[in-house]
Amino acid sequence: MTNLTPASAPTVADAADTLIQPTGSTGRPARSGWRMLLPSMTPWLAIGLTLVVGITLFGILAVYVVGDPKQIRDQGLTPPSAQFLLGTTQTGQDVLAQLAYATRGSLQIGVLVGILATVLSAFFGIYGAYRGGILDEAFSLLSNVFLVIPGLPLVIVISGFVPRESRGVWTIVVVLALTSWAASARVLRAQTLSVRNRDYVAASKVAGEKPWRVIAVEILPNLLPVLASQFVFAIIAAVLGEAGLAFIGLGASNSATLGTMLFYAQNGYALSLGAWWWFVPPGLIIALFGMGLSLVNFSIDETINPKLKNLRLYRRRARQAARMERQLARRGAGATGTPATRSTVSEVPPR
Amino acid sequence: MSYFLRKLGFYVVALWAALTLNFAIPRLLPGNPVDILLAKLQQRGGSVSPETRKAYTLLLGGDDTGSLWSQYLNYLKNLAHGDLGVSVSYYPAKVSDVILGSLPWTLVLVGVATVLAALLGVLLGAIVGWRPGTWLDSLVPATTLLAAIPYFWLALILTYLLARVLGWLPLQGGYDVALTPGWNTEFILSAVRYAILPALTIVLASIGGWLLGMRNMMVSTLSEDYVLTAEAKGLSPSKIRRSYAARNAALPSVAGFAISLGFVVSGSVITEQVFSYPGIGGRLLGAVTNNDYALMQGVFLFITLAVLGANLIVDLLYGLIDPRTRARH
């Protein structure tokens, strides 16, 4: 059995996708080529992108608009007002200004860890599986061990041993990346194993291509959607991990992140003083950013997972059926006939 | 049988790796525990003589005179005797005693909350995944918000709302400090009351992941041939859902349970800090702030052992439940 299925070949689901399209009524051409790898625009994807882009822009641009986040004033703990949109901290610092700088700090760490963790997981997952043999066994054992050792306690212990003065952003980035690559490496290994034996990979090996070229040109493109999804999750995990670490006072000593902001809020008794404007915004930014990335990931997942892709087709069919139903009802074609249409649509699970 | 042997072998390796990691971390990293403690002592106006230094070194068990190899063997020997050293912050209590004292709190809190979250999540996931494409299904992406919320921040918000604004539940701690710990109704009721808020946090923060995983598995399972067969046989939908779809879709959730346990323990470490809960996570952070290195390492080792043990049990059980896992190897 040949496994010659390049990533861009239309699958059965897509064939059905184009068939089901009422040709002419929408006039949209069938999705083809690399565009197929892009998730189709759904309301959830739109929300996700808006959140991610909005928060990223806030982190990048707002620092040029807001004032000095460290400036101390004699207006401590004022609630949000026209002067301070998000109120002030105990020492009269502008919460909005702090939020802008903290968002930037958190995003920087998140992206750095995301890149580093993805590179690590790609190395241990793809290279090991490609080479096979004892190297694969060793790499796979290593990632399994890293997977079962609980990450955050390990990070806490490592950060606890590094003196505060030498605990910079890079320390945190490296530690977080080291403890978060294992799960992705395992998935990548499984994927590589299935791609490795395909005919075109074998062909390029026989043709005498160098290993790095076979991996980069023949194997890697097949794994790109998975890598993208893992990168997204690595960023979420890193932002959350850093926030947790900073919240307990183990963050980088020279950084302002959402976690350090929460740390100062907690230590400044924001909770018992009822200063919600101090501790609600940083957490909300983390949660919304994570939600945005998850929604984007959700859409990537529906594109790369054929079974979920069928689901999308199924949904579309259900919507079309509902629309036809409404049209029929409007025409007065007998409301008694409609339940039958509905049940045939919703009783049959997607296949 | 070889499946079980393989699993056991893997956990032996993982255990060795964790022990070695625990040994290597303090020796590889720049900070020297003895130096840090001496610096603290100097700040308080104490005099630092070579004898003090030697005393501290011995106290911390870091007898770094021998070769690295003999230190390593010594470390393993001490561990085999259950000797984790003496805690500095609870001096003169032994690290193992401090851990054993706080273990039940975490075990009950995290255990109950995790099981509850898993059961609820799998149940809801089965319901949502059974009818993909309905309005219920469109709620699923909203659970990603729950999954993306930091544990400790959720804890802060819930504390603020339920404890400070509404005053229904106590703000922090593990029990009413006016009571003395013991097995009497009053104390247990108080402990339960204090555990509601942390448990609620853990359940809320981890339920989304379970729901999503189960729902996706359910959708995949629905397109399997045996579900079609069951439909063709004319079985009732509820029977198909229970005995055919949900049962098979839940299997990966069982496997995921072990791995998620590690994450829940990690998350609860910080949650415990927010609530000043007397559990093992609070001890770990207390040890970090007090430079209590022996306690820090002991707690880390203990958490790792617990997670490894839980993984092993779930792996072995999984091999029993799902024969396919055994066949694959």
PDB file of N, CA and C in Angstrom, chain A residues 97-183:
ATOM      1  N   ALA A  97      -0.545  51.930  33.297  1.00  0.00           N
ATOM      2  CA  ALA A  97       0.826  51.988  32.805  1.00  0.00           C
ATOM      3  C   ALA A  97       1.562  50.698  33.150  1.00  0.00           C
ATOM      4  N   GLN A  98       1.361  50.231  34.385  1.00  0.00           N
ATOM      5  CA  GLN A  98       1.998  48.982  34.783  1.00  0.00           C
ATOM      6  C   GLN A  98       1.521  47.836  33.915  1.00  0.00           C
ATOM      7  N   LEU A  99       0.211  47.845  33.634  1.00  0.00           N
ATOM      8  CA  LEU A  99      -0.382  46.773  32.841  1.00  0.00           C
ATOM      9  C   LEU A  99       0.261  46.721  31.451  1.00  0.00           C
ATOM     10  N   ALA A 100       0.486  47.887  30.861  1.00  0.00           N
ATOM     11  CA  ALA A 100       1.069  47.931  29.514  1.00  0.00           C
ATOM     12  C   ALA A 100       2.457  47.302  29.516  1.00  0.00           C
ATOM     13  N   TYR A 101       3.307  47.747  30.463  1.00  0.00           N
ATOM     14  CA  TYR A 101       4.662  47.205  30.511  1.00  0.00           C
ATOM     15  C   TYR A 101       4.655  45.726  30.866  1.00  0.00           C
ATOM     16  N   ALA A 102       3.744  45.338  31.789  1.00  0.00           N
ATOM     17  CA  ALA A 102       3.691  43.941  32.213  1.00  0.00           C
ATOM     18  C   ALA A 102       3.251  43.043  31.068  1.00  0.00           C
ATOM     19  N   THR A 103       2.278  43.523  30.273  1.00  0.00           N
ATOM     20  CA  THR A 103       1.820  42.724  29.135  1.00  0.00           C
ATOM     21  C   THR A 103       2.972  42.489  28.178  1.00  0.00           C
ATOM     22  N   ARG A 104       3.747  43.556  27.924  1.00  0.00           N
ATOM     23  CA  ARG A 104       4.874  43.404  27.021  1.00  0.00           C
ATOM     24  C   ARG A 104       5.871  42.384  27.571  1.00  0.00           C
ATOM     25  N   GLY A 105       6.168  42.505  28.865  1.00  0.00           N
ATOM     26  CA  GLY A 105       7.116  41.572  29.481  1.00  0.00           C
ATOM     27  C   GLY A 105       6.645  40.136  29.377  1.00  0.00           C
ATOM     28  N   SER A 106       5.363  39.901  29.692  1.00  0.00           N
ATOM     29  CA  SER A 106       4.833  38.545  29.653  1.00  0.00           C
ATOM     30  C   SER A 106       4.861  37.978  28.240  1.00  0.00           C
ATOM     31  N   LEU A 107       4.483  38.797  27.262  1.00  0.00           N
ATOM     32  CA  LEU A 107       4.462  38.321  25.876  1.00  0.00           C
ATOM     33  C   LEU A 107       5.866  37.967  25.411  1.00  0.00           C
ATOM     34  N   GLN A 108       6.841  38.812  25.781  1.00  0.00           N
ATOM     35  CA  GLN A 108       8.220  38.528  25.379  1.00  0.00           C
ATOM     36  C   GLN A 108       8.652  37.162  25.899  1.00  0.00           C
ATOM     37  N   ILE A 109       8.430  36.949  27.193  1.00  0.00           N
ATOM     38  CA  ILE A 109       8.828  35.663  27.779  1.00  0.00           C
ATOM     39  C   ILE A 109       8.060  34.524  27.124  1.00  0.00           C
ATOM     40  N   GLY A 110       6.757  34.721  26.905  1.00  0.00           N
ATOM     41  CA  GLY A 110       5.947  33.674  26.289  1.00  0.00           C
ATOM     42  C   GLY A 110       6.470  33.280  24.920  1.00  0.00           C
ATOM     43  N   VAL A 111       6.773  34.276  24.086  1.00  0.00           N
ATOM     44  CA  VAL A 111       7.225  33.970  22.731  1.00  0.00           C
ATOM     45  C   VAL A 111       8.612  33.318  22.764  1.00  0.00           C
ATOM     46  N   LEU A 112       9.502  33.831  23.617  1.00  0.00           N
ATOM     47  CA  LEU A 112      10.844  33.239  23.708  1.00  0.00           C
ATOM     48  C   LEU A 112      10.767  31.778  24.128  1.00  0.00           C
ATOM     49  N   VAL A 113       9.977  31.514  25.177  1.00  0.00           N
ATOM     50  CA  VAL A 113       9.840  30.135  25.646  1.00  0.00           C
ATOM     51  C   VAL A 113       9.190  29.289  24.566  1.00  0.00           C
ATOM     52  N   GLY A 114       8.177  29.863  23.874  1.00  0.00           N
ATOM     53  CA  GLY A 114       7.497  29.122  22.818  1.00  0.00           C
ATOM     54  C   GLY A 114       8.470  28.680  21.742  1.00  0.00           C
ATOM     55  N   ILE A 115       9.325  29.602  21.311  1.00  0.00           N
ATOM     56  CA  ILE A 115      10.292  29.256  20.267  1.00  0.00           C
ATOM     57  C   ILE A 115      11.249  28.180  20.769  1.00  0.00           C
ATOM     58  N   LEU A 116      11.796  28.417  21.964  1.00  0.00           N
ATOM     59  CA  LEU A 116      12.805  27.497  22.500  1.00  0.00           C
ATOM     60  C   LEU A 116      12.211  26.098  22.714  1.00  0.00           C
ATOM     61  N   ALA A 117      11.008  26.051  23.293  1.00  0.00           N
ATOM     62  CA  ALA A 117      10.381  24.757  23.572  1.00  0.00           C
ATOM     63  C   ALA A 117      10.045  24.034  22.274  1.00  0.00           C
ATOM     64  N   THR A 118       9.591  24.786  21.256  1.00  0.00           N
ATOM     65  CA  THR A 118       9.263  24.149  19.981  1.00  0.00           C
ATOM     66  C   THR A 118      10.515  23.584  19.320  1.00  0.00           C
ATOM     67  N   VAL A 119      11.616  24.359  19.398  1.00  0.00           N
ATOM     68  CA  VAL A 119      12.870  23.862  18.819  1.00  0.00           C
ATOM     69  C   VAL A 119      13.313  22.590  19.538  1.00  0.00           C
ATOM     70  N   LEU A 120      13.254  22.617  20.872  1.00  0.00           N
ATOM     71  CA  LEU A 120      13.654  21.439  21.646  1.00  0.00           C
ATOM     72  C   LEU A 120      12.792  20.231  21.288  1.00  0.00           C
ATOM     73  N   SER A 121      11.465  20.438  21.256  1.00  0.00           N
ATOM     74  CA  SER A 121      10.584  19.306  20.992  1.00  0.00           C
ATOM     75  C   SER A 121      10.779  18.808  19.568  1.00  0.00           C
ATOM     76  N   ALA A 122      11.046  19.729  18.622  1.00  0.00           N
ATOM     77  CA  ALA A 122      11.267  19.303  17.245  1.00  0.00           C
ATOM     78  C   ALA A 122      12.548  18.481  17.162  1.00  0.00           C
ATOM     79  N   PHE A 123      13.582  18.933  17.863  1.00  0.00           N
ATOM     80  CA  PHE A 123      14.844  18.195  17.823  1.00  0.00           C
ATOM     81  C   PHE A 123      14.667  16.788  18.386  1.00  0.00           C
ATOM     82  N   PHE A 124      14.134  16.712  19.613  1.00  0.00           N
ATOM     83  CA  PHE A 124      14.042  15.406  20.258  1.00  0.00           C
ATOM     84  C   PHE A 124      12.973  14.528  19.620  1.00  0.00           C
ATOM     85  N   GLY A 125      11.901  15.147  19.125  1.00  0.00           N
ATOM     86  CA  GLY A 125      10.829  14.357  18.542  1.00  0.00           C
ATOM     87  C   GLY A 125      11.117  13.928  17.117  1.00  0.00           C
ATOM     88  N   ILE A 126      11.515  14.893  16.265  1.00  0.00           N
ATOM     89  CA  ILE A 126      11.644  14.588  14.842  1.00  0.00           C
ATOM     90  C   ILE A 126      12.979  13.898  14.545  1.00  0.00           C
ATOM     91  N   TYR A 127      14.065  14.484  15.068  1.00  0.00           N
ATOM     92  CA  TYR A 127      15.380  13.939  14.734  1.00  0.00           C
ATOM     93  C   TYR A 127      15.522  12.513  15.258  1.00  0.00           C
ATOM     94  N   GLY A 128      15.084  12.295  16.498  1.00  0.00           N
ATOM     95  CA  GLY A 128      15.172  10.958  17.085  1.00  0.00           C
ATOM     96  C   GLY A 128      14.392   9.949  16.265  1.00  0.00           C
ATOM     97  N   ALA A 129      13.156  10.297  15.938  1.00  0.00           N
ATOM     98  CA  ALA A 129      12.311   9.361  15.201  1.00  0.00           C
ATOM     99  C   ALA A 129      12.861   9.126  13.802  1.00  0.00           C
ATOM    100  N   TYR A 130      13.466  10.154  13.218  1.00  0.00           N
ATOM    101  CA  TYR A 130      14.015   9.992  11.864  1.00  0.00           C
ATOM    102  C   TYR A 130      15.203   9.040  11.882  1.00  0.00           C
ATOM    103  N   ARG A 131      16.096   9.235  12.860  1.00  0.00           N
ATOM    104  CA  ARG A 131      17.287   8.388  12.910  1.00  0.00           C
ATOM    105  C   ARG A 131      16.952   6.967  13.332  1.00  0.00           C
ATOM    106  N   GLY A 132      15.978   6.824  14.231  1.00  0.00           N
ATOM    107  CA  GLY A 132      15.574   5.493  14.688  1.00  0.00           C
ATOM    108  C   GLY A 132      16.646   4.847  15.557  1.00  0.00           C
ATOM    109  N   GLY A 133      16.441   3.582  15.856  1.00  0.00           N
ATOM    110  CA  GLY A 133      17.426   2.815  16.606  1.00  0.00           C
ATOM    111  C   GLY A 133      17.593   3.279  18.036  1.00  0.00           C
ATOM    112  N   ILE A 134      18.822   3.202  18.522  1.00  0.00           N
ATOM    113  CA  ILE A 134      19.104   3.459  19.930  1.00  0.00           C
ATOM    114  C   ILE A 134      18.885   4.927  20.261  1.00  0.00           C
ATOM    115  N   LEU A 135      19.175   5.819  19.284  1.00  0.00           N
ATOM    116  CA  LEU A 135      19.000   7.254  19.515  1.00  0.00           C
ATOM    117  C   LEU A 135      17.525   7.559  19.768  1.00  0.00           C
ATOM    118  N   ASP A 136      16.671   6.931  18.949  1.00  0.00           N
ATOM    119  CA  ASP A 136      15.234   7.130  19.114  1.00  0.00           C
ATOM    120  C   ASP A 136      14.789   6.639  20.483  1.00  0.00           C
ATOM    121  N   GLU A 137      15.271   5.461  20.862  1.00  0.00           N
ATOM    122  CA  GLU A 137      14.923   4.905  22.179  1.00  0.00           C
ATOM    123  C   GLU A 137      15.331   5.875  23.287  1.00  0.00           C
ATOM    124  N   ALA A 138      16.564   6.392  23.180  1.00  0.00           N
ATOM    125  CA  ALA A 138      17.086   7.274  24.216  1.00  0.00           C
ATOM    126  C   ALA A 138      16.272   8.569  24.289  1.00  0.00           C
ATOM    127  N   PHE A 139      16.025   9.174  23.129  1.00  0.00           N
ATOM    128  CA  PHE A 139      15.271  10.428  23.102  1.00  0.00           C
ATOM    129  C   PHE A 139      13.860  10.230  23.633  1.00  0.00           C
ATOM    130  N   SER A 140      13.268   9.119  23.218  1.00  0.00           N
ATOM    131  CA  SER A 140      11.895   8.876  23.638  1.00  0.00           C
ATOM    132  C   SER A 140      11.819   8.611  25.133  1.00  0.00           C
ATOM    133  N   LEU A 141      12.826   7.915  25.663  1.00  0.00           N
ATOM    134  CA  LEU A 141      12.871   7.698  27.116  1.00  0.00           C
ATOM    135  C   LEU A 141      13.023   9.030  27.835  1.00  0.00           C
ATOM    136  N   LEU A 142      13.920   9.873  27.298  1.00  0.00           N
ATOM    137  CA  LEU A 142      14.165  11.168  27.923  1.00  0.00           C
ATOM    138  C   LEU A 142      12.880  12.004  27.968  1.00  0.00           C
ATOM    139  N   SER A 143      12.153  12.030  26.842  1.00  0.00           N
ATOM    140  CA  SER A 143      10.945  12.862  26.847  1.00  0.00           C
ATOM    141  C   SER A 143       9.875  12.260  27.746  1.00  0.00           C
ATOM    142  N   ASN A 144       9.814  10.935  27.818  1.00  0.00           N
ATOM    143  CA  ASN A 144       8.833  10.325  28.732  1.00  0.00           C
ATOM    144  C   ASN A 144       9.156  10.635  30.183  1.00  0.00           C
ATOM    145  N   VAL A 145      10.457  10.610  30.503  1.00  0.00           N
ATOM    146  CA  VAL A 145      10.848  10.929  31.880  1.00  0.00           C
ATOM    147  C   VAL A 145      10.489  12.381  32.196  1.00  0.00           C
ATOM    148  N   PHE A 146      10.798  13.283  31.261  1.00  0.00           N
ATOM    149  CA  PHE A 146      10.485  14.697  31.496  1.00  0.00           C
ATOM    150  C   PHE A 146       8.990  14.931  31.603  1.00  0.00           C
ATOM    151  N   LEU A 147       8.230  14.058  30.938  1.00  0.00           N
ATOM    152  CA  LEU A 147       6.784  14.217  30.956  1.00  0.00           C
ATOM    153  C   LEU A 147       6.194  13.862  32.319  1.00  0.00           C
ATOM    154  N   VAL A 148       6.755  12.846  32.972  1.00  0.00           N
ATOM    155  CA  VAL A 148       6.152  12.430  34.239  1.00  0.00           C
ATOM    156  C   VAL A 148       6.670  13.216  35.435  1.00  0.00           C
ATOM    157  N   ILE A 149       7.852  13.828  35.297  1.00  0.00           N
ATOM    158  CA  ILE A 149       8.345  14.631  36.421  1.00  0.00           C
ATOM    159  C   ILE A 149       7.563  15.939  36.439  1.00  0.00           C
ATOM    160  N   PRO A 150       6.875  16.245  37.543  1.00  0.00           N
ATOM    161  CA  PRO A 150       6.030  17.446  37.558  1.00  0.00           C
ATOM    162  C   PRO A 150       6.845  18.711  37.328  1.00  0.00           C
ATOM    163  N   GLY A 151       6.421  19.495  36.347  1.00  0.00           N
ATOM    164  CA  GLY A 151       7.204  20.632  35.889  1.00  0.00           C
ATOM    165  C   GLY A 151       7.335  21.772  36.873  1.00  0.00           C
ATOM    166  N   LEU A 152       6.208  22.257  37.365  1.00  0.00           N
ATOM    167  CA  LEU A 152       6.283  23.477  38.172  1.00  0.00           C
ATOM    168  C   LEU A 152       7.089  23.293  39.466  1.00  0.00           C
ATOM    169  N   PRO A 153       6.886  22.209  40.211  1.00  0.00           N
ATOM    170  CA  PRO A 153       7.735  22.024  41.393  1.00  0.00           C
ATOM    171  C   PRO A 153       9.220  22.030  41.027  1.00  0.00           C
ATOM    172  N   LEU A 154       9.548  21.407  39.879  1.00  0.00           N
ATOM    173  CA  LEU A 154      10.944  21.397  39.440  1.00  0.00           C
ATOM    174  C   LEU A 154      11.419  22.820  39.154  1.00  0.00           C
ATOM    175  N   VAL A 155      10.570  23.576  38.462  1.00  0.00           N
ATOM    176  CA  VAL A 155      10.919  24.967  38.153  1.00  0.00           C
ATOM    177  C   VAL A 155      11.110  25.759  39.448  1.00  0.00           C
ATOM    178  N   ILE A 156      10.227  25.504  40.423  1.00  0.00           N
ATOM    179  CA  ILE A 156      10.320  26.228  41.694  1.00  0.00           C
ATOM    180  C   ILE A 156      11.641  25.918  42.383  1.00  0.00           C
ATOM    181  N   VAL A 157      12.005  24.628  42.402  1.00  0.00           N
ATOM    182  CA  VAL A 157      13.246  24.243  43.075  1.00  0.00           C
ATOM    183  C   VAL A 157      14.444  24.865  42.364  1.00  0.00           C
ATOM    184  N   ILE A 158      14.436  24.782  41.012  1.00  0.00           N
ATOM    185  CA  ILE A 158      15.570  25.353  40.276  1.00  0.00           C
ATOM    186  C   ILE A 158      15.675  26.856  40.546  1.00  0.00           C
ATOM    187  N   SER A 159      14.537  27.550  40.441  1.00  0.00           N
ATOM    188  CA  SER A 159      14.565  29.001  40.675  1.00  0.00           C
ATOM    189  C   SER A 159      14.951  29.311  42.120  1.00  0.00           C
ATOM    190  N   GLY A 160      14.572  28.418  43.031  1.00  0.00           N
ATOM    191  CA  GLY A 160      14.908  28.641  44.430  1.00  0.00           C
ATOM    192  C   GLY A 160      16.409  28.586  44.674  1.00  0.00           C
ATOM    193  N   PHE A 161      17.098  27.786  43.869  1.00  0.00           N
ATOM    194  CA  PHE A 161      18.537  27.646  44.078  1.00  0.00           C
ATOM    195  C   PHE A 161      19.342  28.726  43.377  1.00  0.00           C
ATOM    196  N   VAL A 162      18.737  29.366  42.371  1.00  0.00           N
ATOM    197  CA  VAL A 162      19.453  30.438  41.685  1.00  0.00           C
ATOM    198  C   VAL A 162      19.279  31.712  42.510  1.00  0.00           C
ATOM    199  N   PRO A 163      20.386  32.351  42.902  1.00  0.00           N
ATOM    200  CA  PRO A 163      20.254  33.576  43.712  1.00  0.00           C
ATOM    201  C   PRO A 163      19.496  34.651  42.957  1.00  0.00           C
ATOM    202  N   ARG A 164      18.785  35.469  43.693  1.00  0.00           N
ATOM    203  CA  ARG A 164      17.907  36.451  43.082  1.00  0.00           C
ATOM    204  C   ARG A 164      18.643  37.372  42.100  1.00  0.00           C
ATOM    205  N   GLU A 165      19.889  37.730  42.431  1.00  0.00           N
ATOM    206  CA  GLU A 165      20.623  38.686  41.582  1.00  0.00           C
ATOM    207  C   GLU A 165      20.881  38.082  40.205  1.00  0.00           C
ATOM    208  N   SER A 166      21.158  36.767  40.153  1.00  0.00           N
ATOM    209  CA  SER A 166      21.499  36.188  38.858  1.00  0.00           C
ATOM    210  C   SER A 166      20.281  35.561  38.184  1.00  0.00           C
ATOM    211  N   ARG A 167      19.094  35.845  38.728  1.00  0.00           N
ATOM    212  CA  ARG A 167      17.900  35.254  38.135  1.00  0.00           C
ATOM    213  C   ARG A 167      17.297  36.237  37.136  1.00  0.00           C
ATOM    214  N   GLY A 168      17.825  36.226  35.901  1.00  0.00           N
ATOM    215  CA  GLY A 168      17.339  37.144  34.875  1.00  0.00           C
ATOM    216  C   GLY A 168      16.250  36.521  34.033  1.00  0.00           C
ATOM    217  N   VAL A 169      15.831  37.276  33.021  1.00  0.00           N
ATOM    218  CA  VAL A 169      14.769  36.788  32.139  1.00  0.00           C
ATOM    219  C   VAL A 169      15.189  35.478  31.477  1.00  0.00           C
ATOM    220  N   TRP A 170      16.473  35.402  31.063  1.00  0.00           N
ATOM    221  CA  TRP A 170      16.909  34.207  30.339  1.00  0.00           C
ATOM    222  C   TRP A 170      16.899  32.975  31.220  1.00  0.00           C
ATOM    223  N   THR A 171      17.220  33.148  32.507  1.00  0.00           N
ATOM    224  CA  THR A 171      17.138  31.999  33.413  1.00  0.00           C
ATOM    225  C   THR A 171      15.733  31.428  33.386  1.00  0.00           C
ATOM    226  N   ILE A 172      14.758  32.321  33.543  1.00  0.00           N
ATOM    227  CA  ILE A 172      13.359  31.890  33.589  1.00  0.00           C
ATOM    228  C   ILE A 172      12.966  31.239  32.265  1.00  0.00           C
ATOM    229  N   VAL A 173      13.382  31.876  31.157  1.00  0.00           N
ATOM    230  CA  VAL A 173      13.019  31.350  29.840  1.00  0.00           C
ATOM    231  C   VAL A 173      13.576  29.938  29.657  1.00  0.00           C
ATOM    232  N   VAL A 174      14.861  29.765  29.980  1.00  0.00           N
ATOM    233  CA  VAL A 174      15.485  28.453  29.777  1.00  0.00           C
ATOM    234  C   VAL A 174      14.833  27.405  30.676  1.00  0.00           C
ATOM    235  N   VAL A 175      14.601  27.781  31.931  1.00  0.00           N
ATOM    236  CA  VAL A 175      14.014  26.813  32.853  1.00  0.00           C
ATOM    237  C   VAL A 175      12.618  26.410  32.394  1.00  0.00           C
ATOM    238  N   LEU A 176      11.809  27.388  31.984  1.00  0.00           N
ATOM    239  CA  LEU A 176      10.446  27.067  31.535  1.00  0.00           C
ATOM    240  C   LEU A 176      10.474  26.216  30.269  1.00  0.00           C
ATOM    241  N   ALA A 177      11.386  26.537  29.352  1.00  0.00           N
ATOM    242  CA  ALA A 177      11.450  25.778  28.098  1.00  0.00           C
ATOM    243  C   ALA A 177      11.896  24.342  28.380  1.00  0.00           C
ATOM    244  N   LEU A 178      12.882  24.194  29.285  1.00  0.00           N
ATOM    245  CA  LEU A 178      13.405  22.857  29.587  1.00  0.00           C
ATOM    246  C   LEU A 178      12.337  21.944  30.176  1.00  0.00           C
ATOM    247  N   THR A 179      11.377  22.533  30.890  1.00  0.00           N
ATOM    248  CA  THR A 179      10.390  21.682  31.548  1.00  0.00           C
ATOM    249  C   THR A 179       9.096  21.551  30.739  1.00  0.00           C
ATOM    250  N   SER A 180       9.078  22.071  29.504  1.00  0.00           N
ATOM    251  CA  SER A 180       7.783  22.051  28.817  1.00  0.00           C
ATOM    252  C   SER A 180       7.808  21.466  27.410  1.00  0.00           C
ATOM    253  N   TRP A 181       8.926  20.877  26.992  1.00  0.00           N
ATOM    254  CA  TRP A 181       8.983  20.414  25.601  1.00  0.00           C
ATOM    255  C   TRP A 181       8.516  18.978  25.445  1.00  0.00           C
ATOM    256  N   ALA A 182       8.442  18.228  26.537  1.00  0.00           N
ATOM    257  CA  ALA A 182       8.348  16.771  26.427  1.00  0.00           C
ATOM    258  C   ALA A 182       7.072  16.279  25.744  1.00  0.00           C
ATOM    259  N   ALA A 183       5.928  16.846  26.131  1.00  0.00           N
ATOM    260  CA  ALA A 183       4.664  16.348  25.576  1.00  0.00           C
ATOM    261  C   ALA A 183       4.640  16.535  24.065  1.00  0.00           C
TER     262      ALA A 183
END
